[in-house]
């Protein structure tokens, strides 16, 4: 918005030198006017009407004219300058798209799985099981795999720890079907005498 105010001041100063046609359009499109408020006010971007579009075209022309008067611009560069100024005016007040920073893992994903532990790609810490650590980070194993581009079969438990837990479970009988309980043969009731 500051650039528009500066450009408006520059146009006002050149308009005072005798260009009355620019003054009229400046009053119509001055910062704070309805056209600029509709473009980038606090409420966001609304669809522009025909009069707003005409106001933007007039404001664009005024800014470009003031710039060209004070700066040498090749004829071939005018369309780019006009497009640049117009897009800047249309995007006034809109939040700028912030590019997401590129994710850099703490360790190489190919070297993060060891027999006795798994290294977290988030912070480089070693864990036997990642599930609780991921819960503290607010992630599920699926989200973690998706974030770092890991395969669906990427382990969340260290291989030796998984084997140890499996052996323990088998030793206490988990994972097997229970042996069928032999049913007693039904006994016959004695008849009442």
mmCIF file of C-alpha atoms in Angstrom, residues 36-171:
data_model
loop_
_atom_site.group_PDB
_atom_site.id
_atom_site.type_symbol
_atom_site.label_atom_id
_atom_site.label_comp_id
_atom_site.label_asym_id
_atom_site.label_seq_id
_atom_site.Cartn_x
_atom_site.Cartn_y
_atom_site.Cartn_z
ATOM 1 C CA UNK A 36 -8.942 0.020 -3.616
ATOM 2 C CA UNK A 37 -10.911 -1.065 -0.562
ATOM 3 C CA UNK A 38 -12.726 -3.641 -2.659
ATOM 4 C CA UNK A 39 -9.437 -4.862 -4.083
ATOM 5 C CA UNK A 40 -7.541 -5.400 -0.880
ATOM 6 C CA UNK A 41 -9.424 -4.249 2.173
ATOM 7 C CA UNK A 42 -9.516 -6.042 5.495
ATOM 8 C CA UNK A 43 -12.344 -8.261 4.318
ATOM 9 C CA UNK A 44 -10.379 -9.845 1.494
ATOM 10 C CA UNK A 45 -10.755 -9.785 -2.255
ATOM 11 C CA UNK A 46 -14.135 -9.261 -3.825
ATOM 12 C CA UNK A 47 -15.105 -9.507 -7.461
ATOM 13 C CA UNK A 48 -14.472 -6.225 -9.226
ATOM 14 C CA UNK A 49 -17.280 -4.448 -11.035
ATOM 15 C CA UNK A 50 -16.883 -2.712 -14.388
ATOM 16 C CA UNK A 51 -16.382 0.671 -12.714
ATOM 17 C CA UNK A 52 -13.726 -0.777 -10.413
ATOM 18 C CA UNK A 53 -11.934 -2.282 -13.399
ATOM 19 C CA UNK A 54 -12.067 1.085 -15.150
ATOM 20 C CA UNK A 55 -10.700 2.729 -11.999
ATOM 21 C CA UNK A 56 -7.839 0.229 -11.898
ATOM 22 C CA UNK A 57 -7.050 0.814 -15.554
ATOM 23 C CA UNK A 58 -7.029 4.565 -14.961
ATOM 24 C CA UNK A 59 -4.838 4.241 -11.880
ATOM 25 C CA UNK A 60 -2.489 1.897 -13.745
ATOM 26 C CA UNK A 61 -2.234 4.357 -16.615
ATOM 27 C CA UNK A 62 -1.529 7.229 -14.226
ATOM 28 C CA UNK A 63 1.218 5.348 -12.391
ATOM 29 C CA UNK A 64 2.848 4.135 -15.605
ATOM 30 C CA UNK A 65 2.669 7.618 -17.128
ATOM 31 C CA UNK A 66 4.334 9.153 -14.077
ATOM 32 C CA UNK A 67 7.026 6.483 -14.101
ATOM 33 C CA UNK A 68 7.725 6.844 -17.818
ATOM 34 C CA UNK A 69 8.019 10.643 -17.498
ATOM 35 C CA UNK A 70 10.841 10.322 -14.982
ATOM 36 C CA UNK A 71 12.558 7.121 -16.159
ATOM 37 C CA UNK A 72 13.731 5.987 -19.587
ATOM 38 C CA UNK A 73 11.701 2.921 -20.613
ATOM 39 C CA UNK A 74 12.082 1.202 -23.992
ATOM 40 C CA UNK A 75 8.902 0.891 -26.026
ATOM 41 C CA UNK A 76 9.166 -2.905 -25.914
ATOM 42 C CA UNK A 77 9.183 -2.764 -22.101
ATOM 43 C CA UNK A 78 5.910 -0.845 -21.752
ATOM 44 C CA UNK A 79 3.553 -3.861 -21.900
ATOM 45 C CA UNK A 80 5.533 -5.612 -19.165
ATOM 46 C CA UNK A 81 5.547 -2.463 -17.039
ATOM 47 C CA UNK A 82 1.789 -2.001 -17.461
ATOM 48 C CA UNK A 83 1.099 -5.651 -16.616
ATOM 49 C CA UNK A 84 3.357 -5.449 -13.568
ATOM 50 C CA UNK A 85 1.698 -2.304 -12.207
ATOM 51 C CA UNK A 86 -1.798 -3.649 -12.873
ATOM 52 C CA UNK A 87 -1.107 -6.972 -11.137
ATOM 53 C CA UNK A 88 0.406 -5.102 -8.188
ATOM 54 C CA UNK A 89 -2.755 -3.015 -7.864
ATOM 55 C CA UNK A 90 -5.034 -6.033 -8.153
ATOM 56 C CA UNK A 91 -3.044 -7.872 -5.467
ATOM 57 C CA UNK A 92 -2.999 -4.998 -2.966
ATOM 58 C CA UNK A 93 -3.871 -6.281 0.499
ATOM 59 C CA UNK A 94 -3.725 -9.947 -0.399
ATOM 60 C CA UNK A 95 -1.378 -12.072 1.673
ATOM 61 C CA UNK A 96 1.758 -13.044 -0.163
ATOM 62 C CA UNK A 97 2.232 -16.732 -0.819
ATOM 63 C CA UNK A 98 5.027 -17.835 1.453
ATOM 64 C CA UNK A 99 6.970 -20.729 -0.040
ATOM 65 C CA UNK A 100 7.284 -23.637 2.350
ATOM 66 C CA UNK A 101 10.835 -24.304 3.419
ATOM 67 C CA UNK A 102 12.318 -27.438 1.922
ATOM 68 C CA UNK A 103 12.250 -30.291 4.405
ATOM 69 C CA UNK A 104 15.700 -31.468 5.390
ATOM 70 C CA UNK A 105 15.773 -34.622 7.529
ATOM 71 C CA UNK A 106 18.101 -34.793 10.520
ATOM 72 C CA UNK A 107 19.677 -37.937 9.013
ATOM 73 C CA UNK A 108 19.590 -39.683 5.661
ATOM 74 C CA UNK A 109 16.395 -41.810 5.571
ATOM 75 C CA UNK A 110 18.362 -44.724 4.095
ATOM 76 C CA UNK A 111 20.641 -44.698 7.138
ATOM 77 C CA UNK A 112 17.957 -44.230 9.787
ATOM 78 C CA UNK A 113 17.103 -47.885 10.502
ATOM 79 C CA UNK A 114 19.585 -49.852 12.627
ATOM 80 C CA UNK A 115 19.116 -53.278 14.242
ATOM 81 C CA UNK A 116 18.735 -51.865 17.763
ATOM 82 C CA UNK A 117 17.150 -48.464 17.101
ATOM 83 C CA UNK A 118 15.529 -46.149 14.561
ATOM 84 C CA UNK A 119 16.740 -42.575 14.154
ATOM 85 C CA UNK A 120 13.999 -39.944 13.962
ATOM 86 C CA UNK A 121 14.148 -37.874 10.795
ATOM 87 C CA UNK A 122 12.543 -34.999 12.718
ATOM 88 C CA UNK A 123 15.244 -34.444 15.340
ATOM 89 C CA UNK A 124 17.895 -37.176 14.962
ATOM 90 C CA UNK A 125 17.098 -38.922 18.262
ATOM 91 C CA UNK A 126 17.307 -42.725 18.587
ATOM 92 C CA UNK A 127 14.243 -44.801 19.514
ATOM 93 C CA UNK A 128 13.313 -48.463 19.809
ATOM 94 C CA UNK A 129 9.739 -47.527 18.914
ATOM 95 C CA UNK A 130 8.767 -44.330 17.099
ATOM 96 C CA UNK A 131 5.031 -44.329 17.809
ATOM 97 C CA UNK A 132 5.147 -42.508 21.145
ATOM 98 C CA UNK A 133 7.697 -39.974 19.852
ATOM 99 C CA UNK A 134 5.486 -39.243 16.846
ATOM 100 C CA UNK A 135 2.500 -38.807 19.155
ATOM 101 C CA UNK A 136 4.407 -36.122 21.059
ATOM 102 C CA UNK A 137 5.088 -34.394 17.744
ATOM 103 C CA UNK A 138 1.382 -34.600 16.852
ATOM 104 C CA UNK A 139 1.876 -37.034 13.988
ATOM 105 C CA UNK A 140 0.730 -40.520 13.136
ATOM 106 C CA UNK A 141 3.084 -43.061 11.555
ATOM 107 C CA UNK A 142 1.253 -42.577 8.233
ATOM 108 C CA UNK A 143 1.700 -38.790 8.361
ATOM 109 C CA UNK A 144 5.387 -39.240 9.249
ATOM 110 C CA UNK A 145 5.922 -41.553 6.284
ATOM 111 C CA UNK A 146 4.074 -39.162 3.959
ATOM 112 C CA UNK A 147 5.974 -36.102 5.209
ATOM 113 C CA UNK A 148 9.367 -37.651 4.544
ATOM 114 C CA UNK A 149 8.384 -39.660 1.454
ATOM 115 C CA UNK A 150 9.029 -43.029 3.099
ATOM 116 C CA UNK A 151 7.721 -46.378 1.870
ATOM 117 C CA UNK A 152 4.544 -47.767 3.441
ATOM 118 C CA UNK A 153 6.550 -50.622 4.940
ATOM 119 C CA UNK A 154 9.096 -48.313 6.628
ATOM 120 C CA UNK A 155 9.428 -49.706 10.178
ATOM 121 C CA UNK A 156 8.310 -47.778 13.232
ATOM 122 C CA UNK A 157 9.999 -50.286 15.571
ATOM 123 C CA UNK A 158 13.665 -51.339 15.614
ATOM 124 C CA UNK A 159 14.086 -54.812 14.037
ATOM 125 C CA UNK A 160 15.781 -56.443 17.083
ATOM 126 C CA UNK A 161 13.190 -54.954 19.436
ATOM 127 C CA UNK A 162 10.362 -56.254 17.233
ATOM 128 C CA UNK A 163 11.927 -59.753 17.226
ATOM 129 C CA UNK A 164 12.367 -59.642 21.016
ATOM 130 C CA UNK A 165 8.724 -58.643 21.542
ATOM 131 C CA UNK A 166 7.572 -61.329 19.111
ATOM 132 C CA UNK A 167 9.563 -64.022 20.938
ATOM 133 C CA UNK A 168 8.156 -62.872 24.281
ATOM 134 C CA UNK A 169 4.596 -62.965 22.963
ATOM 135 C CA UNK A 170 5.068 -66.457 21.527
ATOM 136 C CA UNK A 171 6.614 -67.744 24.760
#
